Short mmCIF file of C-alpha atoms in Angstrom, two decimals:
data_model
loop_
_atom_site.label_atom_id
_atom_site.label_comp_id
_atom_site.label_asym_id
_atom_site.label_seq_id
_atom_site.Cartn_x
_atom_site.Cartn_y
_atom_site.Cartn_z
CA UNK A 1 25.22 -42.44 83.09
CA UNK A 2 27.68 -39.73 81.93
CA UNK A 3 26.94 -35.82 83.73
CA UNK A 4 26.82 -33.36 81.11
CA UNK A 5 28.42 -30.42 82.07
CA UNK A 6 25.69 -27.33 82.30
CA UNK A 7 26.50 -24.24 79.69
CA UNK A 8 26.40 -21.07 81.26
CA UNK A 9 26.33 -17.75 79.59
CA UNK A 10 25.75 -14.03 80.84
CA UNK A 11 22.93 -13.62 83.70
CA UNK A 12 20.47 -11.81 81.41
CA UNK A 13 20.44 -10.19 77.72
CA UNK A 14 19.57 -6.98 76.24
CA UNK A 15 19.12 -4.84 72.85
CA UNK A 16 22.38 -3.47 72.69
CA UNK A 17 22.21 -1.54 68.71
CA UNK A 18 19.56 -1.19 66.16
CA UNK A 19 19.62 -0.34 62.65
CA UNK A 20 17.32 -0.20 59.52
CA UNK A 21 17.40 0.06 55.82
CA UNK A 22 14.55 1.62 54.10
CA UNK A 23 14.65 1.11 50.09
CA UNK A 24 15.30 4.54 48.41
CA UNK A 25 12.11 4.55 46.02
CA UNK A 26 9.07 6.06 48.04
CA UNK A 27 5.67 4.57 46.64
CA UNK A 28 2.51 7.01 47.06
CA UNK A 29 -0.77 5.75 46.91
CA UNK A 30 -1.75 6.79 43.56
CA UNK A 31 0.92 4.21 42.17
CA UNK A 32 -1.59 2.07 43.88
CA UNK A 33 -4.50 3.33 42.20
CA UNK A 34 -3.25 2.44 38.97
CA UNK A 35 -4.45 -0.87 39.57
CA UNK A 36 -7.11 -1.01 41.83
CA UNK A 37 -10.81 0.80 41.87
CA UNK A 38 -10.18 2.72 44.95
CA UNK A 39 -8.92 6.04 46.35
CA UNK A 40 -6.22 7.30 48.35
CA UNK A 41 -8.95 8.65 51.08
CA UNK A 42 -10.22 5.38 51.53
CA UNK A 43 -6.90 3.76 51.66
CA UNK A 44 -5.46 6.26 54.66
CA UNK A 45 -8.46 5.81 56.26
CA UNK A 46 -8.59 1.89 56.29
CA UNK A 47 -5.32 1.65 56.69
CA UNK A 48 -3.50 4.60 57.73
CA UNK A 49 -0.79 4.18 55.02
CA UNK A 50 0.31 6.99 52.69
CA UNK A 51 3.23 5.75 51.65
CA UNK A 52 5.32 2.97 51.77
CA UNK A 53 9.13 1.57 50.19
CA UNK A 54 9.66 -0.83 47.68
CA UNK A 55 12.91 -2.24 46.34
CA UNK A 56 14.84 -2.00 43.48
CA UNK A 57 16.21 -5.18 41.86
CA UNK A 58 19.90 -4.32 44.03
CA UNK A 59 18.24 -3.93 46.93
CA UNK A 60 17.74 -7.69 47.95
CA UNK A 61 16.97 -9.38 51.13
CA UNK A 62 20.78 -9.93 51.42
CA UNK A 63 21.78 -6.15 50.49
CA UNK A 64 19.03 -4.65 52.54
CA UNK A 65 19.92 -6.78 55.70
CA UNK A 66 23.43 -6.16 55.46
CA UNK A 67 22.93 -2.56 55.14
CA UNK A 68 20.66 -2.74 58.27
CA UNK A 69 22.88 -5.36 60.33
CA UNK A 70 26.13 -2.70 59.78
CA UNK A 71 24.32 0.17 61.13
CA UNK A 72 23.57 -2.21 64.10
CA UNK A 73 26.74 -3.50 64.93
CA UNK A 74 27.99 0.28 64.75
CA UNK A 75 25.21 1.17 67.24
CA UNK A 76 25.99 -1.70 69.40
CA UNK A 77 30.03 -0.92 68.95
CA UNK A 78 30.85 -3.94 68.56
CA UNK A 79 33.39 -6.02 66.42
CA UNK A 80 31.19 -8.21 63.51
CA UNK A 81 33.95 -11.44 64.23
CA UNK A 82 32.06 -11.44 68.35
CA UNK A 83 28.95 -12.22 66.70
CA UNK A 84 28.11 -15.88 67.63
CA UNK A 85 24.79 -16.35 65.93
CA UNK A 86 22.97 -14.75 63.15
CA UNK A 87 19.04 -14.87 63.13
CA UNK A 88 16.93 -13.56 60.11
CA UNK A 89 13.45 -13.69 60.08
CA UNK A 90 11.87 -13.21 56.60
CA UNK A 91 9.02 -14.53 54.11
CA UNK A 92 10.55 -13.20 50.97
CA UNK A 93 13.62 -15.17 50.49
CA UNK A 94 12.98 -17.42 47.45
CA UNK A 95 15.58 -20.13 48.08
CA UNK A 96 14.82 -23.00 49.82
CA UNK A 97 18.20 -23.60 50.61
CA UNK A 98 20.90 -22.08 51.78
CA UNK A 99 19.67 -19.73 54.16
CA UNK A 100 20.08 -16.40 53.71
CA UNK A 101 21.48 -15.78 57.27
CA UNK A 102 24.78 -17.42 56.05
CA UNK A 103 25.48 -15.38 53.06
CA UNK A 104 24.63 -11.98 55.25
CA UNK A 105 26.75 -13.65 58.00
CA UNK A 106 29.39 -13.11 55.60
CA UNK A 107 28.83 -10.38 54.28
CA UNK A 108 28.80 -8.47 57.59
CA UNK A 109 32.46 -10.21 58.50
CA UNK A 110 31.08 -12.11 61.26
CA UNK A 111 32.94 -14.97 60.99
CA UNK A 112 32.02 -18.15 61.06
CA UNK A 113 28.87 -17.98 63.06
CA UNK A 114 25.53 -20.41 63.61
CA UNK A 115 23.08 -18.96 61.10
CA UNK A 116 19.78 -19.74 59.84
CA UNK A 117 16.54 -18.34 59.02
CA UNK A 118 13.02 -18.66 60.37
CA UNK A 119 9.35 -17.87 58.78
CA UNK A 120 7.31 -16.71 61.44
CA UNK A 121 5.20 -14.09 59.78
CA UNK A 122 4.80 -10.59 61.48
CA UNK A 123 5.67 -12.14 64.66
CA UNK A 124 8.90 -13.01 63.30
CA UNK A 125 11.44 -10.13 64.89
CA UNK A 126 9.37 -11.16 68.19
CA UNK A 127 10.32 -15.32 67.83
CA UNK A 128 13.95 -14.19 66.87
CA UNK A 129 14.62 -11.97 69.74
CA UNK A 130 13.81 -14.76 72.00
CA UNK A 131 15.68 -17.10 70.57
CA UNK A 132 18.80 -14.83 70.68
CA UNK A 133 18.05 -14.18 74.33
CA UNK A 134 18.19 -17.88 74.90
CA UNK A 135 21.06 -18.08 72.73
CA UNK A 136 23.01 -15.18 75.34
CA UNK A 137 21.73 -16.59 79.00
CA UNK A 138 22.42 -20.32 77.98
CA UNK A 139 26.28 -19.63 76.88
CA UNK A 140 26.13 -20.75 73.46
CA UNK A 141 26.24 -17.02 72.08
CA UNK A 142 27.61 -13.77 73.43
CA UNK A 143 26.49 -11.55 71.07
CA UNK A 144 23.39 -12.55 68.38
CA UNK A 145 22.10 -10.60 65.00
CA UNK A 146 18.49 -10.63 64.31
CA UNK A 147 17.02 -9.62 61.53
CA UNK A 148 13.73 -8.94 59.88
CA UNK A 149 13.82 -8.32 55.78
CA UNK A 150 11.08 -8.81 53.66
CA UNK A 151 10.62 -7.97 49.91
CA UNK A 152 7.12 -8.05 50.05
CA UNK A 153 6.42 -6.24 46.99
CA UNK A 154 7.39 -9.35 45.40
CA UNK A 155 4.46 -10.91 46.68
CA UNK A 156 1.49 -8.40 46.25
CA UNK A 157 -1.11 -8.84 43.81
CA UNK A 158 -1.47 -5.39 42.53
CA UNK A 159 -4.83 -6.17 41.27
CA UNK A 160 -6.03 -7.14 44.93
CA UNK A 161 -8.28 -4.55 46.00
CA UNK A 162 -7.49 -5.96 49.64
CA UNK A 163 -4.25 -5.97 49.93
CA UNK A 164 -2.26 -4.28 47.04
CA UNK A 165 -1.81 -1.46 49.44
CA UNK A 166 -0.47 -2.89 52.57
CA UNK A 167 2.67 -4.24 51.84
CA UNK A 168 6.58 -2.65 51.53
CA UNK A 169 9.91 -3.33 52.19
CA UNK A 170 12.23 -2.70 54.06
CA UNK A 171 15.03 -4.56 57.06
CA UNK A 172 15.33 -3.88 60.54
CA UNK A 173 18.33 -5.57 62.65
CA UNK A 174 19.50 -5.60 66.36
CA UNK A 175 21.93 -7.02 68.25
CA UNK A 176 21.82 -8.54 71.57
CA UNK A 177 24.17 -9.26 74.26
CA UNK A 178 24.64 -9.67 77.46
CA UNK A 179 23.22 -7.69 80.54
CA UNK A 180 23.60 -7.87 84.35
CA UNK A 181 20.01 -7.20 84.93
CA UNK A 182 16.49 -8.11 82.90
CA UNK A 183 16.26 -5.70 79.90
CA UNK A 184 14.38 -8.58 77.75
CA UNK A 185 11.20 -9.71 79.53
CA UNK A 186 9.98 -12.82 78.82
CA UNK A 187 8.18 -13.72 75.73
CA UNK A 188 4.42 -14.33 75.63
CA UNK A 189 4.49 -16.35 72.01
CA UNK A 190 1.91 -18.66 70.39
CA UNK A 191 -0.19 -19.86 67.90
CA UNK A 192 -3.58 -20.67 66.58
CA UNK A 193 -3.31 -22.65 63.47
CA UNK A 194 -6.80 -23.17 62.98
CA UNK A 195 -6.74 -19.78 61.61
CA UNK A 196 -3.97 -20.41 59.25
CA UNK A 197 -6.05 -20.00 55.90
CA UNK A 198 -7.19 -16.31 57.18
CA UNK A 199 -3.28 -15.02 55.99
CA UNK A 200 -1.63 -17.37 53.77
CA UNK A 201 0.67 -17.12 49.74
CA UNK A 202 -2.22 -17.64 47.22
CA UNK A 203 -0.63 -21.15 45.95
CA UNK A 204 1.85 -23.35 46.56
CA UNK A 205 5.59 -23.31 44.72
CA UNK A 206 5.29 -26.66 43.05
CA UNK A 207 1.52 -25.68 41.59
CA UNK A 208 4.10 -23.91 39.42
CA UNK A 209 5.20 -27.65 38.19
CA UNK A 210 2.31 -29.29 37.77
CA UNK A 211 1.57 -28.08 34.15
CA UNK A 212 -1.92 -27.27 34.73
CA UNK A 213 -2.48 -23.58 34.35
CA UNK A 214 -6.11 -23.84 35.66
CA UNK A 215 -4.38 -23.89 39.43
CA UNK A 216 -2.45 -20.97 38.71
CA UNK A 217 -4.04 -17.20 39.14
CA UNK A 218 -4.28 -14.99 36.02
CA UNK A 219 -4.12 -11.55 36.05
CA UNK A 220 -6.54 -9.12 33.89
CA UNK A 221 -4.45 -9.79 31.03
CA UNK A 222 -5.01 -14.03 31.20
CA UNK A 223 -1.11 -13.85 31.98
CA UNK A 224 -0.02 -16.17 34.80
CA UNK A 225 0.42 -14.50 38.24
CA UNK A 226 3.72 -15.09 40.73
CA UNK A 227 2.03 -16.18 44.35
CA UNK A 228 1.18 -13.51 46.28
CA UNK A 229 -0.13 -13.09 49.98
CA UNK A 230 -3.91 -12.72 50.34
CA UNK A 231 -5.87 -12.43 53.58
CA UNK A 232 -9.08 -12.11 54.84
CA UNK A 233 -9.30 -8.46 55.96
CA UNK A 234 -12.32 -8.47 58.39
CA UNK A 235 -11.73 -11.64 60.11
CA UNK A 236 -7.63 -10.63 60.45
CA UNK A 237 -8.55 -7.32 61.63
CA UNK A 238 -11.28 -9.12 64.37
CA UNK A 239 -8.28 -11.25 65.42
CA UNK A 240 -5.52 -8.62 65.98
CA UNK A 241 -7.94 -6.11 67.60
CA UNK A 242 -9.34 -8.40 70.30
CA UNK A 243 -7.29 -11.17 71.19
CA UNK A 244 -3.61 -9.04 70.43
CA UNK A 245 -4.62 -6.52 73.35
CA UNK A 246 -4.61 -9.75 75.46
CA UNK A 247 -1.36 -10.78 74.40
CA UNK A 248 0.03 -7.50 75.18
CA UNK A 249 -0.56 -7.61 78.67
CA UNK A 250 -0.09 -10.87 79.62
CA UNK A 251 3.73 -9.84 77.72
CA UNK A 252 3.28 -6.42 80.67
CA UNK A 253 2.01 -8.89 83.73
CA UNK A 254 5.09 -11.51 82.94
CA UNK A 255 7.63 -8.55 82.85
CA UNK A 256 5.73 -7.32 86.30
CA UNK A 257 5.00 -3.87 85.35
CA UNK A 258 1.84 -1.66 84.37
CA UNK A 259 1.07 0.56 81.41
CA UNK A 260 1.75 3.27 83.37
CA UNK A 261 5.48 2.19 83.51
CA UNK A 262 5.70 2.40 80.22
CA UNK A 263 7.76 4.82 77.63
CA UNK A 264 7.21 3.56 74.28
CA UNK A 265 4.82 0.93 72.44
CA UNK A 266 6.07 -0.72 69.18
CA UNK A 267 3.03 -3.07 67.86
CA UNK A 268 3.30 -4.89 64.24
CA UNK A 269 2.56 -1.93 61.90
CA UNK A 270 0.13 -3.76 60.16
CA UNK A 271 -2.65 -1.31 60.61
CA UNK A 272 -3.45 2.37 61.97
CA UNK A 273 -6.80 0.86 63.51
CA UNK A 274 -5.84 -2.05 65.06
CA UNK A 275 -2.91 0.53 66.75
CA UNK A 276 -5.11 2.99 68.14
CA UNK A 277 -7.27 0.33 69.13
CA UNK A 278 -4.94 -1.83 70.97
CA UNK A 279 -3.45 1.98 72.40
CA UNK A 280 -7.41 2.22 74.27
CA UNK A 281 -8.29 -1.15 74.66
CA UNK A 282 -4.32 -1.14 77.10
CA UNK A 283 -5.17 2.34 78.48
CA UNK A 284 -2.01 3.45 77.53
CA UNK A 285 -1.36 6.94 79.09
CA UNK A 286 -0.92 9.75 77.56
CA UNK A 287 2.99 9.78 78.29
CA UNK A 288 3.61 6.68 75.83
CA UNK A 289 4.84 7.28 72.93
CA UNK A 290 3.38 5.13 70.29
CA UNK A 291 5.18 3.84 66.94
CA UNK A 292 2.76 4.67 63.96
CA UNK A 293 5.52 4.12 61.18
CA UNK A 294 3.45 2.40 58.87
CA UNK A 295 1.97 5.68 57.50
CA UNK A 296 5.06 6.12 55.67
CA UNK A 297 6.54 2.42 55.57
CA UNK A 298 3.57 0.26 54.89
CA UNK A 299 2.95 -3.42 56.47
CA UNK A 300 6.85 -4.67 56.20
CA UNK A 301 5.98 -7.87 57.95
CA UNK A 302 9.00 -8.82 60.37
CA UNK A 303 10.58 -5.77 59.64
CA UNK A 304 8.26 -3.75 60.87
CA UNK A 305 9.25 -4.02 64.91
CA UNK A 306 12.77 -3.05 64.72
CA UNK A 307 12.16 -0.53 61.46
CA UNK A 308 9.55 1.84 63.50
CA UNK A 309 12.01 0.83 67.00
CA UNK A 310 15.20 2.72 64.34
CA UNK A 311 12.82 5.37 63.64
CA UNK A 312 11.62 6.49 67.28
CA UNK A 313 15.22 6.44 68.64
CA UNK A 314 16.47 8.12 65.02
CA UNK A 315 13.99 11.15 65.70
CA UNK A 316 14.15 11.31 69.27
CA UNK A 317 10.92 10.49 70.06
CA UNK A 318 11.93 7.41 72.44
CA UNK A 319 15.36 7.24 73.57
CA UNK A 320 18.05 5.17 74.93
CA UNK A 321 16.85 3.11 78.73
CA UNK A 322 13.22 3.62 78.03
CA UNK A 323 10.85 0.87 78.47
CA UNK A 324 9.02 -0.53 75.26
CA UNK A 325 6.27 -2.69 75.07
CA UNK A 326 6.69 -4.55 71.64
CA UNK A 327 3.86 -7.58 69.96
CA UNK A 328 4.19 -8.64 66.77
CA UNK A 329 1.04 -10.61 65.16
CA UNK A 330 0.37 -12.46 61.68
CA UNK A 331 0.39 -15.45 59.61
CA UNK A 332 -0.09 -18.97 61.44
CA UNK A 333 -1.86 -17.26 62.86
CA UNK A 334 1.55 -16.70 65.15
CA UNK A 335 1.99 -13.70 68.02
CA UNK A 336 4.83 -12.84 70.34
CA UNK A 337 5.65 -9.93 72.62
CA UNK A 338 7.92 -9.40 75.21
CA UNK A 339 8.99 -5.90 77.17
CA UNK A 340 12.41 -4.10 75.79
CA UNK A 341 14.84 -1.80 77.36
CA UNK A 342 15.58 0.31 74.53
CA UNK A 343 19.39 0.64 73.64
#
C-alpha cells in the first residue's frame, strides 16, 4: 500500500477583512402595509424591523457579492490572484448550474480558484467559515472568500401576513487566512431535519412544469405566484429561543472561554426577540456589545452574520482583536456557531 503524503497548511486561521454591500433602495414598513392588514407598531414590535434593503434588477447576487468581496479583499490587503478558494453561501441564486461562486471568482480577479456554492439557510456564513478554516489549516488554501448574498425579496410573498416583512437583501464577505494562534474556534454545527417543513420555499421548481395550476399558489388577483419562503412563526421562534442559547455556549465552552470574556455577539438577525432573549438566557454582561442590525436591514438570511459584523466594526462599536461570539440558525432546521477574533 502506497503512503500518501499528509497536506499541511498554516497552524490556525483567522478573519483577516470584511466587507458588505447593502442595496441602495431603503424599504419602510408602510411599503409593507400596502399589502398586508397590519401596522408598522405591530411589525417593530414582533419583529424589531423598521426597515430593511431590497435590490434593484442590477444589483444581483453576482453584483452585490462582488461589491462586498472587493471591499474585503481591500480590508484584508490582499492581492484577489492569492485567493485559493471561493465559498458563497446563498438561497437566492436561481441557476442550478453553474455556481455562482465561479462567475464572482472572476469577477473579483481571483484567478483560477476552487469555487462553489452551498445552501445552508441562515446558518450558511457559519458552515462556510468552517469550511474555509479547514480549507487554510489542511494546506489546500491560503487565503479563502466567503460569502453570504441573498435576494430574498425575490422570494417573499407580499401577501403573507407572516412573513412579507422579514426578509431583505443584502451580501456580506470575509476573507480568511492564516494565523499563528486560534482566532476561529471550533464550530458547534448541526441539524434537525425533522423540523424541516417549519421553514421551507412554498413549492417545488418543477411544480412549475407539471401543467396543473391547482399546485401552484395564486395571489389575490387568481394570478400565479413565484415560490416564496413561508414558515411557521411560533414554532420557529420556540426553536431559536430555546435550543439556539444552547448552541451558543456549547460554541463558548469548545472555544474555552466565558461570557464574561466576551466583546461582541453577532446572532442571525432574524429577530429582535429571539436576540434579546438569547442576550438573558447567556447572561451576557453588560460590556458586550450586541449586533441588532436587523432593525434597519431586515432578516438577510446568510448575509446577515458578516453584514451586522461590517456594520459594528464600520461604526466603531466593536473593533479590530475583539472577541465575537457568532450563531447562525434557520432552514433544515441547520445551526452553527463558532467564536471570532474580529479583524
Amino acid at each position: 500500500m502506497a503512503k500518501i503524503k499528509a497536506s499541511k497548511g498554516a497552524p490556525y486561521a483567522r478573519i483577516l477583512g470584511v466587507g458588505g454591500y447593502r442595496p441602495t433602495r431603503v424599504v419602510p414598513n408602510e411599503v409593507i402595509l400596502e399589502k398586508i392588514d397590519s401596522s408598522d407598531e405591530w411589525i417593530r414590535s414582533r419583529s424589531g424591523i423598521a426597515t430593511r434593503h431590497w435590490a434593484s434588477p442590477e444589483e444581483t447576487v453576482t453584483a452585490m457579492s462582488v461589491e462586498a468581496a472587493g471591499k474585503a479583499i481591500a480590508d484584508a490587503g490582499i492581492d484577489p490572484e492569492q485567493i485559493g478558494a471561493v465559498v458563497v453561501s446563498t438561497v437566492s441564486h436561481f441557476k442550478q448550474t453553474p455556481a455562482v461562486a465561479t462567475e464572482i471568482a472572476d469577477k473579483v480577479g481571483a484567478g483560477k480558484p476552487a469555487a462553489f456554492d452551498i445552501s445552508a439557510g441562515c446558518a450558511g456564513f457559519g458552515y462556510g467559515l468552517t469550511l474555509a478554516k479547514g480549507m487554510i489549516v489542511e494546506g489546500s488554501a491560503e487565503y479563502v472568500l466567503v460569502i453570504g448574498v441573498e435576494r430574498l425579496s425575490d422570494l417573499t410573498d407580499l401577501e403573507d401576513r407572516a412573513t412579507a416583512f422579514l426578509f431583505g437583501d443584502g451580501a456580506g464577505a470575509v476573507i480568511v487566512g492564516p494565523s499563528d494562534e486560534p482566532r476561529i474556534g471550533p464550530t458547534v454545527w448541526g441539524s434537525e431535519g425533522d423540523k424541516s417543513e417549519t421553514i421551507k420555499q412554498t413549492v417545488p421548481w418543477n411544480d412549475y412544469h407539471v401543467g396543473d395550476v391547482s399546485r401552484l399558489p395564486l395571489d389575490s388577483e387568481g394570478k400565479i405566484k413565484f415560490p416564496a419562503i413561508t414558515q411557521e412563526g411560533q414554532a420557529v421562534f420556540r426553536w431559536a429561543v430555546f435550543e439556539m442559547a444552547k448552541v451558543a455556549q456549547r460554541a463558548l465552552d469548545a472555544a474555552g472561554i466565558s461570557a464574561e470574556d466576551l466583546d461582541v455577539f453577532i446572532p442571525h438577525q432574524a429577530n429582535m426577540r429571539i436576540i434579546d432573549s438569547m442576550v438573558k438566557t447567556l447572561k451576557l454582561p453588560e460590556h458586550v456589545t450586541v449586533a441588532r442590525d436587523i432593525e434597519t436591514t431586515g432578516n438577510t438570511s446568510a448575509a446577515s452574520i458578516p453584514l451586522a459584523m461590517e456594520r459594528l466594526l464600520a461604526t466603531g462599536q466593536a473593533k479590530s482583536g475583539d472577541t465575537a461570539l457568532i450563531i447562525g440558525f434557520g432552514a433544515g432546521l441547520v445551526f452553527a456557531a463558532t467564536v471570532v477574533t474580529l479583524p
